[in-house]
Coordinates of C-alpha atoms in Angstrom, one line a residue:
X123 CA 25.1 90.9 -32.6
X124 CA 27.8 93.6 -31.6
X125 CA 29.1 92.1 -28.3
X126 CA 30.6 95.0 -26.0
X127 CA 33.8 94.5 -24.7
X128 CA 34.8 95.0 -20.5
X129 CA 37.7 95.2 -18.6
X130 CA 38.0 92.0 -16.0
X131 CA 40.8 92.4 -13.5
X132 CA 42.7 88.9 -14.2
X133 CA 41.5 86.1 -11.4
X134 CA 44.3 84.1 -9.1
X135 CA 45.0 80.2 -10.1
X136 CA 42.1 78.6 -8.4
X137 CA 41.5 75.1 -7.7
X138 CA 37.9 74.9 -8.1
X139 CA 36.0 72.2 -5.9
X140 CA 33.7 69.6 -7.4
X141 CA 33.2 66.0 -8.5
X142 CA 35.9 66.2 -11.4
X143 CA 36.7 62.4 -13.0
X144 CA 39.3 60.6 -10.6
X145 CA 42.9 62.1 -11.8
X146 CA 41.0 65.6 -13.0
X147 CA 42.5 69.0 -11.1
X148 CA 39.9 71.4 -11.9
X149 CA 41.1 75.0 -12.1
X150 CA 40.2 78.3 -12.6
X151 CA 42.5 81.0 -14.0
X152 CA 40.0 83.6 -15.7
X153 CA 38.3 85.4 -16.4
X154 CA 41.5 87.7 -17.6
X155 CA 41.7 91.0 -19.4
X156 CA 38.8 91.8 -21.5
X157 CA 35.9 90.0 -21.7
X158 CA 32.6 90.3 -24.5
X159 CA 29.3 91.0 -23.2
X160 CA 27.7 88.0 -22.6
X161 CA 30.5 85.2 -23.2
X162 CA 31.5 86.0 -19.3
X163 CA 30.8 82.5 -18.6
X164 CA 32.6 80.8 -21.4
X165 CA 35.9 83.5 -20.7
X166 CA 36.1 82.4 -16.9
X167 CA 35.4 78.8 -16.9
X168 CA 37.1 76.6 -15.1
X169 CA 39.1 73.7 -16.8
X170 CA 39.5 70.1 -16.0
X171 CA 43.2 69.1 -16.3
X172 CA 44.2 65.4 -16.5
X173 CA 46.3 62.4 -18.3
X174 CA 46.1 63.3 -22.6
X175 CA 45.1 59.7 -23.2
X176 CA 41.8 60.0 -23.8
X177 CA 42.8 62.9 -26.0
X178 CA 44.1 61.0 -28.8
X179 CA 42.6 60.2 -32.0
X180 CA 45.2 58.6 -33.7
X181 CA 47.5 56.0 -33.4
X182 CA 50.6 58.3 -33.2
X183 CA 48.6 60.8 -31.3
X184 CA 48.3 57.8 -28.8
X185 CA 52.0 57.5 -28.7
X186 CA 52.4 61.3 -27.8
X187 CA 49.7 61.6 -25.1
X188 CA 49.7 58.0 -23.2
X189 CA 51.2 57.9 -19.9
X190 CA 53.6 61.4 -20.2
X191 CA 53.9 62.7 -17.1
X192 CA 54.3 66.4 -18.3
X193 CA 51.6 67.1 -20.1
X194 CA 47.9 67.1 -19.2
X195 CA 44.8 67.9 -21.4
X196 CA 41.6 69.8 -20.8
X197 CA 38.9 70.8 -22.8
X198 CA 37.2 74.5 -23.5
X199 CA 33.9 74.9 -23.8
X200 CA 33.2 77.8 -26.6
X201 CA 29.8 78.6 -28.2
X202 CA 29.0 77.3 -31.7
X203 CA 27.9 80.2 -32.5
X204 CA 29.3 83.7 -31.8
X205 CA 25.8 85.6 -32.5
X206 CA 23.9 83.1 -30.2
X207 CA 25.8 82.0 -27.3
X208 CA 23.1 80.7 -25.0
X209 CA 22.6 78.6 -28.1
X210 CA 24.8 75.1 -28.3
X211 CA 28.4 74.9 -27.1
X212 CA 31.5 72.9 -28.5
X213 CA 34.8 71.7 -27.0
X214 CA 38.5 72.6 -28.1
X215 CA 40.9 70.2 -26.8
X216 CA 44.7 71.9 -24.9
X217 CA 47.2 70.5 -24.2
X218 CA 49.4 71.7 -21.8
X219 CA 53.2 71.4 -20.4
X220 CA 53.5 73.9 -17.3
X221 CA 55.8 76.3 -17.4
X222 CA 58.9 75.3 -14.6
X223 CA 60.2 78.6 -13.0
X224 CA 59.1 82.1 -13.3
X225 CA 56.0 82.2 -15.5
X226 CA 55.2 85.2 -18.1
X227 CA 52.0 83.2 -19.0
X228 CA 50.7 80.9 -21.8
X229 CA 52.5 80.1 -25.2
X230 CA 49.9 79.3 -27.2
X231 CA 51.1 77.5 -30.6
X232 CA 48.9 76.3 -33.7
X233 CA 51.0 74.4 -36.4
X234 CA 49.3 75.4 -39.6
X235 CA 46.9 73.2 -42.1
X236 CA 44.3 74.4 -42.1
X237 CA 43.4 71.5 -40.1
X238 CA 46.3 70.9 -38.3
X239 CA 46.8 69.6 -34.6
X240 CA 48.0 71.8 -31.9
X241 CA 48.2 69.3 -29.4
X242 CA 50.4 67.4 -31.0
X243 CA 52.7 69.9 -32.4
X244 CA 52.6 70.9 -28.6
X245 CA 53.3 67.4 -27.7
X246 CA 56.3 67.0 -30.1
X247 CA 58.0 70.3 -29.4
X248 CA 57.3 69.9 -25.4
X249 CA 60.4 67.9 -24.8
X250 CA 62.8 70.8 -26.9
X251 CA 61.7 73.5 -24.8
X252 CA 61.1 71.6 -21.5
X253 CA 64.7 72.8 -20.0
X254 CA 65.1 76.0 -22.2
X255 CA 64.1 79.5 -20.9
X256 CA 61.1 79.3 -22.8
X257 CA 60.6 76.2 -21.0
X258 CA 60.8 78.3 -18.1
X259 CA 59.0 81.6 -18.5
X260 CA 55.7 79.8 -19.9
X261 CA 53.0 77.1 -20.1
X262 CA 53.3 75.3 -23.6
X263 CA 49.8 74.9 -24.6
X264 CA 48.9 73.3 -27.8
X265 CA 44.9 73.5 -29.2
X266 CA 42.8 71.7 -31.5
X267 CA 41.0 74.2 -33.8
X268 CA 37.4 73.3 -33.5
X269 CA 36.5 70.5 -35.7
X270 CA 40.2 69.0 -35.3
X271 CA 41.3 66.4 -34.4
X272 CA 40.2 66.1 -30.0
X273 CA 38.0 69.1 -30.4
X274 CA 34.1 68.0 -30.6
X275 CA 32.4 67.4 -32.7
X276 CA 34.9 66.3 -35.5
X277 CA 35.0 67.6 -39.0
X278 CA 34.7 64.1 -40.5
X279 CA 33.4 63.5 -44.1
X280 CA 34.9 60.3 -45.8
X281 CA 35.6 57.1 -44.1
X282 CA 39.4 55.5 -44.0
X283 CA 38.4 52.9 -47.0
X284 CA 36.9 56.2 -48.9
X285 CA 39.9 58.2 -48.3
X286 CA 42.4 55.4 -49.6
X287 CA 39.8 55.2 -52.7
X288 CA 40.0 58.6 -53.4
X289 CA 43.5 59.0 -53.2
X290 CA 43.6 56.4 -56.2
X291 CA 41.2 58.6 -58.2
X292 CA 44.0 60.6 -60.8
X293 CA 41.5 63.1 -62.0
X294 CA 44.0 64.3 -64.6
X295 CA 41.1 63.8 -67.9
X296 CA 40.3 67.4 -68.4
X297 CA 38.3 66.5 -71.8
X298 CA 34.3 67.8 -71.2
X299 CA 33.6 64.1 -69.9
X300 CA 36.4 64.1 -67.4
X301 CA 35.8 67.3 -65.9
X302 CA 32.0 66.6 -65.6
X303 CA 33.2 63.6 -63.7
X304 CA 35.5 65.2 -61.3
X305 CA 32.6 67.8 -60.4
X306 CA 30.5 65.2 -60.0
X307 CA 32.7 63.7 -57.6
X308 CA 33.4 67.1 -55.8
X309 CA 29.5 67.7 -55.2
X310 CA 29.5 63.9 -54.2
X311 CA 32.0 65.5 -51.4
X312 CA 30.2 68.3 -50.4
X313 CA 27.0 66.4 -49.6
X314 CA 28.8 63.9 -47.4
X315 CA 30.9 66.2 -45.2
X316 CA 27.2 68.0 -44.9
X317 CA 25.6 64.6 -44.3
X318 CA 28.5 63.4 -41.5
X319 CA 29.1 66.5 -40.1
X320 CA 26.3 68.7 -40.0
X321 CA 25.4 72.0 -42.2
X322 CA 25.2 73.8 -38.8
X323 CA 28.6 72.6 -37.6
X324 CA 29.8 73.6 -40.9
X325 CA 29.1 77.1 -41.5
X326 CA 31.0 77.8 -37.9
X327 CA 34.6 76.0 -38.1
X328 CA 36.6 78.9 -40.1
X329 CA 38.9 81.5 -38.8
X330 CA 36.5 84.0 -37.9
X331 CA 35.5 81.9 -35.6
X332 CA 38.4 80.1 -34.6
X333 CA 40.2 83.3 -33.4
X334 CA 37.1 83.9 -31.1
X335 CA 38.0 80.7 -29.6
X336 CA 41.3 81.9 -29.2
X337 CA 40.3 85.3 -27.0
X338 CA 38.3 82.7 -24.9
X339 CA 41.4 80.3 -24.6
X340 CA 43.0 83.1 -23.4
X341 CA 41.2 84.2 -20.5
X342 CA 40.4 81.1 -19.4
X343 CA 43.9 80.0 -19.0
X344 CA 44.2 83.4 -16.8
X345 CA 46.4 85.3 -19.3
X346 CA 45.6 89.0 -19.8
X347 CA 47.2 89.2 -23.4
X348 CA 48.0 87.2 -25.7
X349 CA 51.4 85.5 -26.8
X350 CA 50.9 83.2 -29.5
X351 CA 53.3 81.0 -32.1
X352 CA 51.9 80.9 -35.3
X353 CA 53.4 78.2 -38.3
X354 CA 52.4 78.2 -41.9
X355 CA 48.3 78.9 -41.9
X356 CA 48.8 79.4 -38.1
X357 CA 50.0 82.9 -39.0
X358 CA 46.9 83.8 -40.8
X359 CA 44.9 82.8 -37.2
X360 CA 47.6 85.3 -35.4
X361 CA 47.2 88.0 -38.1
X362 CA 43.3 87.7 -38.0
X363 CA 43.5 87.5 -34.2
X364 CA 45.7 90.8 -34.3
X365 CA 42.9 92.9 -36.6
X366 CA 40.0 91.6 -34.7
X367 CA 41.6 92.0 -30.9
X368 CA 44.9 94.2 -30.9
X369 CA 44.4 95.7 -27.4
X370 CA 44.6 91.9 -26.5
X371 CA 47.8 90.9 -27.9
X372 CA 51.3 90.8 -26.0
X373 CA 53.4 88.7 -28.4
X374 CA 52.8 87.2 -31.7
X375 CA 55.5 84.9 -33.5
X376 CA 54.5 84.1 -36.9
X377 CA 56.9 81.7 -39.1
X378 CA 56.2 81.0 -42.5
X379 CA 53.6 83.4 -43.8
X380 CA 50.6 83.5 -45.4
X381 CA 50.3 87.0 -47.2
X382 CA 47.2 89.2 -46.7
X383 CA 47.9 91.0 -49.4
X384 CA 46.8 88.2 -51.9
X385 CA 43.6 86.8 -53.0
X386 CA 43.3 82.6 -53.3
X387 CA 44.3 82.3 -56.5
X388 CA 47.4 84.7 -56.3
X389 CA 48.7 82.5 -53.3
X390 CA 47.7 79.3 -55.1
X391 CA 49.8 80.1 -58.1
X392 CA 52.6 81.5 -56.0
X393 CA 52.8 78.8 -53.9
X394 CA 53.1 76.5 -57.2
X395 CA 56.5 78.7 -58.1
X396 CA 57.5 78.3 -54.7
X397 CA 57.2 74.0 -55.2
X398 CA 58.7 74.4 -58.4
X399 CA 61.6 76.7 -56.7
X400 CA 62.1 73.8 -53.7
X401 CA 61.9 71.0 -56.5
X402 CA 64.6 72.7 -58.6
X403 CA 66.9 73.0 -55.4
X404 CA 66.4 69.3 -54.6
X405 CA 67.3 68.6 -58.3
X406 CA 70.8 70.2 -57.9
X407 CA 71.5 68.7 -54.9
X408 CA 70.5 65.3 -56.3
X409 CA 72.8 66.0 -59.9
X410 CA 75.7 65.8 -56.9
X411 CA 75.2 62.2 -55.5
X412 CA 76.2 59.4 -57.4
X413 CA 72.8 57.6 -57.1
X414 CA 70.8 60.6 -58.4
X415 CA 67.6 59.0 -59.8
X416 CA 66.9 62.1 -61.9
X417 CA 70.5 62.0 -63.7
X418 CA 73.4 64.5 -63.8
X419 CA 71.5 67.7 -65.2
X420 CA 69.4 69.8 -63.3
X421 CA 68.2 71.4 -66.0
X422 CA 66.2 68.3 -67.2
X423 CA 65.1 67.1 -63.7
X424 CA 61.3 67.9 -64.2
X425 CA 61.0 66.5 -67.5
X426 CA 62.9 62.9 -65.7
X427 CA 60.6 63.7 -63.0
X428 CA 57.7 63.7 -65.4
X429 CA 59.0 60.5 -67.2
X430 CA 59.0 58.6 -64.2
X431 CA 55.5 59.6 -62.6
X432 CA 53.2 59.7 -65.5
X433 CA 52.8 56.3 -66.4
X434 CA 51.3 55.6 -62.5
X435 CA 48.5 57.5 -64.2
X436 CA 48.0 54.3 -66.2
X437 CA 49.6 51.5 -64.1
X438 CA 49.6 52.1 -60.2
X439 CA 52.1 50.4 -58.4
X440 CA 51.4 47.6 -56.1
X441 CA 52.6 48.0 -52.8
X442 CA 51.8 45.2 -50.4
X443 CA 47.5 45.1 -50.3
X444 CA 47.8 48.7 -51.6
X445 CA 49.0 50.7 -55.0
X446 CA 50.9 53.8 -55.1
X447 CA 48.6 56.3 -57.3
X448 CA 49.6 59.0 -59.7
X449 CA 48.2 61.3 -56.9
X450 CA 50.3 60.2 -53.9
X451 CA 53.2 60.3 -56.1
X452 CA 53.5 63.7 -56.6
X453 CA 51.9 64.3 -53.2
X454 CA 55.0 62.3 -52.0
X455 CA 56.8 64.5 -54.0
X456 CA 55.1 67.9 -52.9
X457 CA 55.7 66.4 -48.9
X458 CA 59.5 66.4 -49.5
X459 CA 59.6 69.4 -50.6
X460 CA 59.0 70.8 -47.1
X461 CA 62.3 69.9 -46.0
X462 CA 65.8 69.0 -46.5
X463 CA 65.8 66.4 -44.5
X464 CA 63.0 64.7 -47.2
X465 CA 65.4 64.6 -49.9
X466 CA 66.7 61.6 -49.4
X467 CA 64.1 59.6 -49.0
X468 CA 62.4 61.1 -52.0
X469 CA 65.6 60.6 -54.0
X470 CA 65.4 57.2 -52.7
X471 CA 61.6 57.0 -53.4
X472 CA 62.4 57.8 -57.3
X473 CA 64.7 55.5 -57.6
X474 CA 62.5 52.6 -56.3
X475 CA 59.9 53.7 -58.8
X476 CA 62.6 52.4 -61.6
X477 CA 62.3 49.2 -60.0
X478 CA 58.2 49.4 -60.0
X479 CA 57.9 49.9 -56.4
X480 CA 56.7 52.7 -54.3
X481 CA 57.0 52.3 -50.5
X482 CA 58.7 55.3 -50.0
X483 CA 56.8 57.6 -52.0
X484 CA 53.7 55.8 -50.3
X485 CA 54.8 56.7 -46.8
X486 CA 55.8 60.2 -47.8
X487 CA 52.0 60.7 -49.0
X488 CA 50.5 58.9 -45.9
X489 CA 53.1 61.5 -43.7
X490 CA 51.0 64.3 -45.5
X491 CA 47.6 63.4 -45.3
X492 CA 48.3 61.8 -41.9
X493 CA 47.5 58.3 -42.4
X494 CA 49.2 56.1 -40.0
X495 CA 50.0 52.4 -40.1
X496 CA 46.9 50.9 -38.9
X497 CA 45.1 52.8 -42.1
X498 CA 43.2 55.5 -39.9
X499 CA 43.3 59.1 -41.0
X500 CA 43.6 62.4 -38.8
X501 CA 41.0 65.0 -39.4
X502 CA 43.4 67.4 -41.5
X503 CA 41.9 66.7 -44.2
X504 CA 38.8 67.0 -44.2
X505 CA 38.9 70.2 -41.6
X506 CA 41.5 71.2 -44.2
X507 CA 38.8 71.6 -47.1
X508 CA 36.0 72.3 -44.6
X509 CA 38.0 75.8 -43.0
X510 CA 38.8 76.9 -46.5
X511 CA 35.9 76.5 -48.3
X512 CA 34.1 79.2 -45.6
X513 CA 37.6 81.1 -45.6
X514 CA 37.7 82.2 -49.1
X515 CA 35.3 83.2 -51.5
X516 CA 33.8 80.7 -54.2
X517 CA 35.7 80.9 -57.4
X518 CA 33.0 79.7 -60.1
X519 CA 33.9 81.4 -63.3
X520 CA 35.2 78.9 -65.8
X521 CA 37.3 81.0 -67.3
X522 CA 39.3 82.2 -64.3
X523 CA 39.6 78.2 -63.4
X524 CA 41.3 77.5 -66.5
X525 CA 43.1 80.5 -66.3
X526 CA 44.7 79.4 -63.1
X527 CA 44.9 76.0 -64.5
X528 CA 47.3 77.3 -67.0
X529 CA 48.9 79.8 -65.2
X530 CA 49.8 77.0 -62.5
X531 CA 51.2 73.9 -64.8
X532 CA 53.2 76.9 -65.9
X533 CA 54.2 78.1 -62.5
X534 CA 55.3 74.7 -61.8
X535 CA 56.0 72.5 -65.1
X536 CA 57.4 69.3 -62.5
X537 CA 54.2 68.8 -62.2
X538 CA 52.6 68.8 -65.5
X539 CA 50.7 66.1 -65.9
X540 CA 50.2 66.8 -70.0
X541 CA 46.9 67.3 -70.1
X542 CA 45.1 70.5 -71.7
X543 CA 45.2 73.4 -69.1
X544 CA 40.9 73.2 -68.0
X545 CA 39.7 74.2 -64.5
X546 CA 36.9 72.1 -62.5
X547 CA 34.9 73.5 -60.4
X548 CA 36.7 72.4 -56.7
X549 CA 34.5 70.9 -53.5
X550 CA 33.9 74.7 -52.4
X551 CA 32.0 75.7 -55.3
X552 CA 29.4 72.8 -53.9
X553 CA 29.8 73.7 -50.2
X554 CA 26.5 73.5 -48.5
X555 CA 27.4 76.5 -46.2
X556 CA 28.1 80.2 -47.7
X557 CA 31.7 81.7 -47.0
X558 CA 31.9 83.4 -43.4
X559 CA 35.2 85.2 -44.7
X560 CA 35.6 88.8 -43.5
X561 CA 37.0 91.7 -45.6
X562 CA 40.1 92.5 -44.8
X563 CA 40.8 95.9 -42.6
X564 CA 43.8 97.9 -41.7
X565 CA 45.3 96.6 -37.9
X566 CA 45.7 99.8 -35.5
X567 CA 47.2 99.4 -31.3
X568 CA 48.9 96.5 -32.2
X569 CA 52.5 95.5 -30.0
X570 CA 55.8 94.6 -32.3
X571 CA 55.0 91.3 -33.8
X572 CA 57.5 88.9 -35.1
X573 CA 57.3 87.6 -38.6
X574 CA 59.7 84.6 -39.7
X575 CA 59.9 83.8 -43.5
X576 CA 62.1 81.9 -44.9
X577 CA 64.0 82.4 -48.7
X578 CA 63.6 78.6 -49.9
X579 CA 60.3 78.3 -48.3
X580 CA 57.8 75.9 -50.8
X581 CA 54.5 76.4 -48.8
X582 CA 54.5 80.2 -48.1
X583 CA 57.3 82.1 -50.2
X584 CA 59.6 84.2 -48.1
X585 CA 57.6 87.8 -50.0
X586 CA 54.6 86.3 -48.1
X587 CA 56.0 87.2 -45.0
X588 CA 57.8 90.5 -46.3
X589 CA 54.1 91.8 -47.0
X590 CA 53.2 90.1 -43.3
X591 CA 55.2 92.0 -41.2
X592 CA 54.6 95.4 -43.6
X593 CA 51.0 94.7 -43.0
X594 CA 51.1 94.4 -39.2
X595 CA 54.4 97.2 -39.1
X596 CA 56.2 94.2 -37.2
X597 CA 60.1 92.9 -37.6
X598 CA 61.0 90.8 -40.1
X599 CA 63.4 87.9 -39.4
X600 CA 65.0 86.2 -42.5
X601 CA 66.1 82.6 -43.1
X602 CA 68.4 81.9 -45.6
X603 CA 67.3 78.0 -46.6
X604 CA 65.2 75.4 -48.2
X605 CA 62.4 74.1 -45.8
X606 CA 58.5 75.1 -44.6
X607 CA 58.9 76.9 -41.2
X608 CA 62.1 76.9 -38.9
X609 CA 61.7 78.6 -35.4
X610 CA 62.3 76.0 -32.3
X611 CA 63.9 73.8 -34.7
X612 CA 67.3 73.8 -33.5
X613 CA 68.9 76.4 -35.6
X614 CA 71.3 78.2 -33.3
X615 CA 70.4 81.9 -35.1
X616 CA 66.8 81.5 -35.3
X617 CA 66.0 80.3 -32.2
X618 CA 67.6 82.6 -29.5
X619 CA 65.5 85.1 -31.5
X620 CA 62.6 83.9 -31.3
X621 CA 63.0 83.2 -27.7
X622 CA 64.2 86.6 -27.1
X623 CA 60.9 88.3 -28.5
X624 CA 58.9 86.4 -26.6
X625 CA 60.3 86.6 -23.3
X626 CA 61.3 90.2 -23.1
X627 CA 59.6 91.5 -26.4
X628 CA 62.9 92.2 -27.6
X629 CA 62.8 92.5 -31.8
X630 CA 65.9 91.6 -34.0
X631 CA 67.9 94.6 -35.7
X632 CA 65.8 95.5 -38.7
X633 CA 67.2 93.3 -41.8
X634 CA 68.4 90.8 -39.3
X635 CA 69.2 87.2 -41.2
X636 CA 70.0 84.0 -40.1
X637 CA 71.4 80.5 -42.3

């Protein structure tokens, strides 16, 4: 259904009688700028502020949202479907810290995954910017992407106990009988995130339909156009907001770039450089300390890597009532590669490991899939898998599967596991929902955007967001480092910047870098 866009003259704050829960301010900011035919309802609702407790899912969600006095939560009501919405509705939990002098309007921020919270990157980051002019000049507002995390329903398809058996499960046999298995196991996936969450539910939680959600968040929180802080995967959400709704955007920041000029397996294999990249950096700062666990020479630091890892293929560590795996080994590995500040511990980690144990590489892997200490999981990961298997297109020919097997043990040899270079069909190839990904198309009446990328950057390698901010014909703002994503994270070049753009659209001198 084509849905015909109208100009709506933006409402005043309203405080909207009713019977709202005790604690609840109900308020009405929209509807704001331009609104689709027939969503008018969902683009000018009104919003029911109050305490974030209920909001968390998690126990170190609990920690952020109980009792804080400047934040409050709300949740928006969007259709589940686009094409049909008199049809059934869903809610995407904000969070929000209120801007304290003159406001601009919202700041909207998503943190990346796919899969990740909003509201709790929001929560985290609220205290930095609390007394900054940022602070000032806008309402923080965090969102969980539907399926995530406080947005209902959930994107839920393994259980805590299944999720710590899986993570167990090495997977590395690529003979016939191995990979059979592994597919089996992937279709075994497929039909229980269909099962718990619902086909219907599903086919609806990618970007496409995300960014609606977005355009709808918008006006309802009374902001005519949109500013918007994208991280990692975040970005791609700001770049597809920017080609479906130009007229509507007033700022975009987008740090740490995924590029729109590559296919799934392009990124996937230059993301595996970029690990590779980060993991040789980390081994020359290691060759420097005197407690190095992978020795003096760089050079040999993925083979020592290798030497230490492998045999948790075989022989898991124990670790209290639970085992380090193979798997959350190098996932350990892969989270530390994120950041400097990781080093150590992995370091640390590695050197345990000669010792036969493996709490620290344990807690690096819980820190990525989000599993905190009473065993529960977040929902990154299973949104994670759920948003890109309808974001990309199914990859199903064997010999492009090995292909990218080899080509990625060879992108990244730290991470060789030994085993003969054969692809296995992933949990997308059995997704129970077809791909609602939408071709690509040049963006036209878009505002300067702001693109951050950084040089060292494992995740999304700093050409990512070259081609980024080429695609959109935004500035480019250059880190010089090793880490995933740097903007309101204290750097005393960066920041200012990025605060600077936002505030009074003001772009960087063209080549502009910062260390």
């Amino acid at each position: 259904m084509l849905l015909l866009a109208v100009p709506v003259l933006a409402a005043c704050t309203t405080v909207v009688t009713g019977s709202p829960s005790p604690g609840t301010v109900l308020e009405q900011r929209g509807p704001a700028g331009t609104v689709p035919s027939g969503l008018e309802r969902f683009y000018g609702q009104q919003l029911g502020w109050e305490d974030c407790g209920t909001y968390a899912t998690t126990a170190s969600t609990r920690g952020q949202y109980r009792n804080k006095k400047n934040i409050e939560c709300a949740r928006l009501e969007v259709p589940l479907d686009y094409a049909n919405p008199g049809g059934k509705t869903i809610t995407v939990g904000l969070l929000r810290q209120k801007a304290s002098g003159d406001r601009i309007g919202s700041l909207i921020i998503n943190p990346g995954g796919p899969g990740g919270s909003g509201m709790s990157a929001a929560a985290s980051l609220a205290g930095t910017v609390r007394d900054t002019p940022l602070g000032e000049r806008f309402d923080f507002v965090g969102f969980d992407p539907r399926g995530v995390g406080a947005s209902q329903p959930q994107v839920r398809c393994l259980t805590d106990a299944e999720r710590d058996a899986e993570r167990l499960d090495t997977d590395v046999d690529t003979s016939p009988a191995g990979i059979q298995q592994t597919e089996a196991e992937n279709k075994t996936y497929a039909e229980k995130c269909a099962a718990t969450t619902g086909a219907d539910f599903l086919a609806h939680v990618g970007t496409r339909d995300v960014v609606r959600d977005l355009d709808v968040m918008r006006s309802a929180l009374g902001d005519e156009k949109l500013t918007y802080l994208g991280y990692s995967y975040g970005t791609y959400i700001g770049s597809q907001y920017a080609a479906a709704f130009p007229a509507n955007v007033r700022a975009l920041v987008l740090d740490g770039a995924v590029d729109p000029t590559q296919n799934q397996v392009e990124s996937l294999i230059a993301q595996a450089a970029g690990f590779q990249h980060a993991f040789e950096a980390f081994a020359q700062w290691c060759a420097k300390r005197q407690d190095c666990s992978l020795g003096k020479d760089p050079a040999q630091a993925s083979k020592a890597f290798r030497d230490l890892t492998l045999p948790l293929v075989q022989r898991p560590v124990d670790v209290g009532d639970r085992k380090l795996s193979y798997n959350d080994a190098i996932t350990g590995a892969i989270q530390a590669m994120y950041s400097e500040e990781l080093w150590a511990p992995l370091n640390s980690g590695l050197t345990e490991l000669k010792n036969n144990r493996g709490d620290t590489l344990l807690s690096l892997a819980d820190a990525y899939f989000d599993r905190d200490r009473e065993g529960k999981y977040s929902t990154i990961t299973d949104a994670f898998t759920a948003i890109k298997c309808v974001d990309e297109p199914r990859v199903t020919d064997r010999a492009v599967l090995d292909d990218v097997a080899r080509r990625y043990k060879a992108a990244a040899p730290f991470l060789d596991d030994g085993n003969p270079p054969v692809g296995a069909l992933d949990t997308c190839a059995f997704w129970p929902v077809p791909p609602t990904v939408e071709q690509a198309k040049p963006v036209s009446g878009l505002p300067p955007v702001l693109v951050i990328s950084t040089t060292g950057d494992p995740a999304t390698p700093y050409e990512a967001g070259v081609n980024l901010a080429k695609a959109l014909g935004g500035g480019l703002l250059t880190y010089e480092g090793n880490q995933h994503t740097v903007y309101l994270q204290g750097n005393e070049c960066v920041d200012p910047i990025g605060d600077d753009y936002l505030i009074d659209l003001k772009l960087p001198a063209q080549g502009k870098r910062c260390s």
